[in-house]
């Protein structure tokens, strides 16, 4: 699956960046999945150190969407691992963007899905059925709302109020 380059999107949409309808998230994202980038509408989740809802959502048909997980930037455990990467790929998700950490990096690299996160941690999260789905989540650099278009590649992550051509 192809995705537009974030650099090209920025160059072609400087007016949207200035107006705030296209947001460039803060740098620091690392790519862990078998795909190097993604483009798709966002499904948002806010969950701190509990990935129960991550698993539930990735178990649904992805239909080319991107799961955007606000893990609060926690450095104490991973929110996504190899099993969830396999689930995301099998169910047609374009990508997973985690404001937090992942694990099982070798397994994630073998999955046909893009997975971006801040880093890695070997410990899994707790399972308490916590979290909030389909709400606006604040990431470093901008807010992501359900249905926003999210674009990511080696150069960074963009969030747009509308699909960019």
JSON list of N, CA, C and O in Angstrom, two decimals, residues 16-41:
[
{"chain": "A", "resi": 16, "resn": "UNK", "atom": "N", "xyz": [-2.60, 25.20, 5.06]},
{"chain": "A", "resi": 16, "resn": "UNK", "atom": "CA", "xyz": [-3.31, 24.41, 6.09]},
{"chain": "A", "resi": 16, "resn": "UNK", "atom": "C", "xyz": [-2.50, 24.35, 7.39]},
{"chain": "A", "resi": 16, "resn": "UNK", "atom": "O", "xyz": [-3.07, 24.38, 8.47]},
{"chain": "A", "resi": 17, "resn": "UNK", "atom": "N", "xyz": [-1.18, 24.24, 7.27]},
{"chain": "A", "resi": 17, "resn": "UNK", "atom": "CA", "xyz": [-0.35, 24.24, 8.47]},
{"chain": "A", "resi": 17, "resn": "UNK", "atom": "C", "xyz": [-0.50, 25.57, 9.19]},
{"chain": "A", "resi": 17, "resn": "UNK", "atom": "O", "xyz": [-0.70, 25.61, 10.41]},
{"chain": "A", "resi": 18, "resn": "UNK", "atom": "N", "xyz": [-0.43, 26.67, 8.44]},
{"chain": "A", "resi": 18, "resn": "UNK", "atom": "CA", "xyz": [-0.56, 28.00, 9.03]},
{"chain": "A", "resi": 18, "resn": "UNK", "atom": "C", "xyz": [-1.93, 28.18, 9.69]},
{"chain": "A", "resi": 18, "resn": "UNK", "atom": "O", "xyz": [-2.04, 28.82, 10.74]},
{"chain": "A", "resi": 19, "resn": "UNK", "atom": "N", "xyz": [-2.98, 27.61, 9.07]},
{"chain": "A", "resi": 19, "resn": "UNK", "atom": "CA", "xyz": [-4.33, 27.75, 9.60]},
{"chain": "A", "resi": 19, "resn": "UNK", "atom": "C", "xyz": [-4.62, 26.77, 10.75]},
{"chain": "A", "resi": 19, "resn": "UNK", "atom": "O", "xyz": [-5.62, 26.92, 11.46]},
{"chain": "A", "resi": 20, "resn": "UNK", "atom": "N", "xyz": [-3.78, 25.76, 10.92]},
{"chain": "A", "resi": 20, "resn": "UNK", "atom": "CA", "xyz": [-3.98, 24.79, 11.99]},
{"chain": "A", "resi": 20, "resn": "UNK", "atom": "C", "xyz": [-4.83, 23.59, 11.62]},
{"chain": "A", "resi": 20, "resn": "UNK", "atom": "O", "xyz": [-5.09, 22.73, 12.46]},
{"chain": "A", "resi": 21, "resn": "UNK", "atom": "N", "xyz": [-5.26, 23.52, 10.35]},
{"chain": "A", "resi": 21, "resn": "UNK", "atom": "CA", "xyz": [-6.06, 22.35, 9.96]},
{"chain": "A", "resi": 21, "resn": "UNK", "atom": "C", "xyz": [-5.18, 21.17, 9.55]},
{"chain": "A", "resi": 21, "resn": "UNK", "atom": "O", "xyz": [-5.68, 20.06, 9.36]},
{"chain": "A", "resi": 22, "resn": "UNK", "atom": "N", "xyz": [-3.87, 21.40, 9.43]},
{"chain": "A", "resi": 22, "resn": "UNK", "atom": "CA", "xyz": [-2.88, 20.34, 9.24]},
{"chain": "A", "resi": 22, "resn": "UNK", "atom": "C", "xyz": [-1.83, 20.54, 10.32]},
{"chain": "A", "resi": 22, "resn": "UNK", "atom": "O", "xyz": [-1.22, 21.62, 10.41]},
{"chain": "A", "resi": 23, "resn": "UNK", "atom": "N", "xyz": [-1.67, 19.52, 11.15]},
{"chain": "A", "resi": 23, "resn": "UNK", "atom": "CA", "xyz": [-0.75, 19.62, 12.28]},
{"chain": "A", "resi": 23, "resn": "UNK", "atom": "C", "xyz": [0.42, 18.66, 12.10]},
{"chain": "A", "resi": 23, "resn": "UNK", "atom": "O", "xyz": [0.23, 17.51, 11.71]},
{"chain": "A", "resi": 24, "resn": "UNK", "atom": "N", "xyz": [1.61, 19.14, 12.42]},
{"chain": "A", "resi": 24, "resn": "UNK", "atom": "CA", "xyz": [2.81, 18.32, 12.38]},
{"chain": "A", "resi": 24, "resn": "UNK", "atom": "C", "xyz": [3.12, 17.93, 13.81]},
{"chain": "A", "resi": 24, "resn": "UNK", "atom": "O", "xyz": [3.42, 18.79, 14.64]},
{"chain": "A", "resi": 25, "resn": "UNK", "atom": "N", "xyz": [3.02, 16.63, 14.11]},
{"chain": "A", "resi": 25, "resn": "UNK", "atom": "CA", "xyz": [3.30, 16.19, 15.47]},
{"chain": "A", "resi": 25, "resn": "UNK", "atom": "C", "xyz": [4.78, 16.32, 15.78]},
{"chain": "A", "resi": 25, "resn": "UNK", "atom": "O", "xyz": [5.63, 16.30, 14.88]},
{"chain": "A", "resi": 26, "resn": "UNK", "atom": "N", "xyz": [5.09, 16.46, 17.05]},
{"chain": "A", "resi": 26, "resn": "UNK", "atom": "CA", "xyz": [6.47, 16.62, 17.49]},
{"chain": "A", "resi": 26, "resn": "UNK", "atom": "C", "xyz": [7.32, 15.45, 17.01]},
{"chain": "A", "resi": 26, "resn": "UNK", "atom": "O", "xyz": [6.83, 14.32, 16.89]},
{"chain": "A", "resi": 27, "resn": "UNK", "atom": "N", "xyz": [8.59, 15.70, 16.70]},
{"chain": "A", "resi": 27, "resn": "UNK", "atom": "CA", "xyz": [9.46, 14.62, 16.22]},
{"chain": "A", "resi": 27, "resn": "UNK", "atom": "C", "xyz": [9.76, 13.60, 17.32]},
{"chain": "A", "resi": 27, "resn": "UNK", "atom": "O", "xyz": [9.48, 13.82, 18.49]},
{"chain": "A", "resi": 28, "resn": "UNK", "atom": "N", "xyz": [10.33, 12.49, 16.87]},
{"chain": "A", "resi": 28, "resn": "UNK", "atom": "CA", "xyz": [10.74, 11.45, 17.82]},
{"chain": "A", "resi": 28, "resn": "UNK", "atom": "C", "xyz": [10.09, 10.11, 17.57]},
{"chain": "A", "resi": 28, "resn": "UNK", "atom": "O", "xyz": [10.37, 9.14, 18.27]},
{"chain": "A", "resi": 29, "resn": "UNK", "atom": "N", "xyz": [9.21, 10.02, 16.58]},
{"chain": "A", "resi": 29, "resn": "UNK", "atom": "CA", "xyz": [8.52, 8.76, 16.27]},
{"chain": "A", "resi": 29, "resn": "UNK", "atom": "C", "xyz": [9.49, 7.77, 15.65]},
{"chain": "A", "resi": 29, "resn": "UNK", "atom": "O", "xyz": [10.29, 8.12, 14.80]},
{"chain": "A", "resi": 30, "resn": "UNK", "atom": "N", "xyz": [9.38, 6.53, 16.08]},
{"chain": "A", "resi": 30, "resn": "UNK", "atom": "CA", "xyz": [10.19, 5.45, 15.50]},
{"chain": "A", "resi": 30, "resn": "UNK", "atom": "C", "xyz": [9.25, 4.44, 14.85]},
{"chain": "A", "resi": 30, "resn": "UNK", "atom": "O", "xyz": [8.16, 4.18, 15.35]},
{"chain": "A", "resi": 31, "resn": "UNK", "atom": "N", "xyz": [9.69, 3.88, 13.73]},
{"chain": "A", "resi": 31, "resn": "UNK", "atom": "CA", "xyz": [8.90, 2.92, 12.98]},
{"chain": "A", "resi": 31, "resn": "UNK", "atom": "C", "xyz": [9.31, 1.50, 13.39]},
{"chain": "A", "resi": 31, "resn": "UNK", "atom": "O", "xyz": [10.49, 1.18, 13.39]},
{"chain": "A", "resi": 32, "resn": "UNK", "atom": "N", "xyz": [8.31, 0.66, 13.70]},
{"chain": "A", "resi": 32, "resn": "UNK", "atom": "CA", "xyz": [8.59, -0.71, 14.14]},
{"chain": "A", "resi": 32, "resn": "UNK", "atom": "C", "xyz": [7.90, -1.77, 13.30]},
{"chain": "A", "resi": 32, "resn": "UNK", "atom": "O", "xyz": [8.26, -2.94, 13.37]},
{"chain": "A", "resi": 33, "resn": "UNK", "atom": "N", "xyz": [6.90, -1.41, 12.53]},
{"chain": "A", "resi": 33, "resn": "UNK", "atom": "CA", "xyz": [6.15, -2.39, 11.75]},
{"chain": "A", "resi": 33, "resn": "UNK", "atom": "C", "xyz": [6.82, -2.74, 10.44]},
{"chain": "A", "resi": 33, "resn": "UNK", "atom": "O", "xyz": [7.84, -2.15, 10.07]},
{"chain": "A", "resi": 34, "resn": "UNK", "atom": "N", "xyz": [6.24, -3.68, 9.72]},
{"chain": "A", "resi": 34, "resn": "UNK", "atom": "CA", "xyz": [6.75, -4.10, 8.43]},
{"chain": "A", "resi": 34, "resn": "UNK", "atom": "C", "xyz": [6.53, -3.08, 7.33]},
{"chain": "A", "resi": 34, "resn": "UNK", "atom": "O", "xyz": [7.19, -3.13, 6.30]},
{"chain": "A", "resi": 35, "resn": "UNK", "atom": "N", "xyz": [5.61, -2.17, 7.51]},
{"chain": "A", "resi": 35, "resn": "UNK", "atom": "CA", "xyz": [5.39, -1.06, 6.57]},
{"chain": "A", "resi": 35, "resn": "UNK", "atom": "C", "xyz": [6.09, 0.18, 7.11]},
{"chain": "A", "resi": 35, "resn": "UNK", "atom": "O", "xyz": [6.13, 0.40, 8.32]},
{"chain": "A", "resi": 36, "resn": "UNK", "atom": "N", "xyz": [6.59, 1.01, 6.20]},
{"chain": "A", "resi": 36, "resn": "UNK", "atom": "CA", "xyz": [7.33, 2.19, 6.63]},
{"chain": "A", "resi": 36, "resn": "UNK", "atom": "C", "xyz": [6.47, 3.43, 6.79]},
{"chain": "A", "resi": 36, "resn": "UNK", "atom": "O", "xyz": [6.98, 4.48, 7.20]},
{"chain": "A", "resi": 37, "resn": "UNK", "atom": "N", "xyz": [5.19, 3.33, 6.47]},
{"chain": "A", "resi": 37, "resn": "UNK", "atom": "CA", "xyz": [4.33, 4.49, 6.61]},
{"chain": "A", "resi": 37, "resn": "UNK", "atom": "C", "xyz": [2.87, 4.13, 6.50]},
{"chain": "A", "resi": 37, "resn": "UNK", "atom": "O", "xyz": [2.52, 2.98, 6.23]},
{"chain": "A", "resi": 38, "resn": "UNK", "atom": "N", "xyz": [2.03, 5.13, 6.75]},
{"chain": "A", "resi": 38, "resn": "UNK", "atom": "CA", "xyz": [0.59, 4.91, 6.73]},
{"chain": "A", "resi": 38, "resn": "UNK", "atom": "C", "xyz": [-0.13, 6.19, 6.34]},
{"chain": "A", "resi": 38, "resn": "UNK", "atom": "O", "xyz": [0.42, 7.28, 6.43]},
{"chain": "A", "resi": 39, "resn": "UNK", "atom": "N", "xyz": [-1.36, 6.01, 5.93]},
{"chain": "A", "resi": 39, "resn": "UNK", "atom": "CA", "xyz": [-2.29, 7.11, 5.68]},
{"chain": "A", "resi": 39, "resn": "UNK", "atom": "C", "xyz": [-3.68, 6.55, 5.87]},
{"chain": "A", "resi": 39, "resn": "UNK", "atom": "O", "xyz": [-4.02, 5.51, 5.31]},
{"chain": "A", "resi": 40, "resn": "UNK", "atom": "N", "xyz": [-4.48, 7.21, 6.71]},
{"chain": "A", "resi": 40, "resn": "UNK", "atom": "CA", "xyz": [-5.84, 6.74, 6.91]},
{"chain": "A", "resi": 40, "resn": "UNK", "atom": "C", "xyz": [-6.55, 7.54, 7.98]},
{"chain": "A", "resi": 40, "resn": "UNK", "atom": "O", "xyz": [-5.93, 8.31, 8.71]},
{"chain": "A", "resi": 41, "resn": "UNK", "atom": "N", "xyz": [-7.86, 7.36, 8.07]},
{"chain": "A", "resi": 41, "resn": "UNK", "atom": "CA", "xyz": [-8.64, 8.05, 9.09]},
{"chain": "A", "resi": 41, "resn": "UNK", "atom": "C", "xyz": [-8.35, 7.47, 10.47]},
{"chain": "A", "resi": 41, "resn": "UNK", "atom": "O", "xyz": [-8.12, 6.26, 10.62]}
]
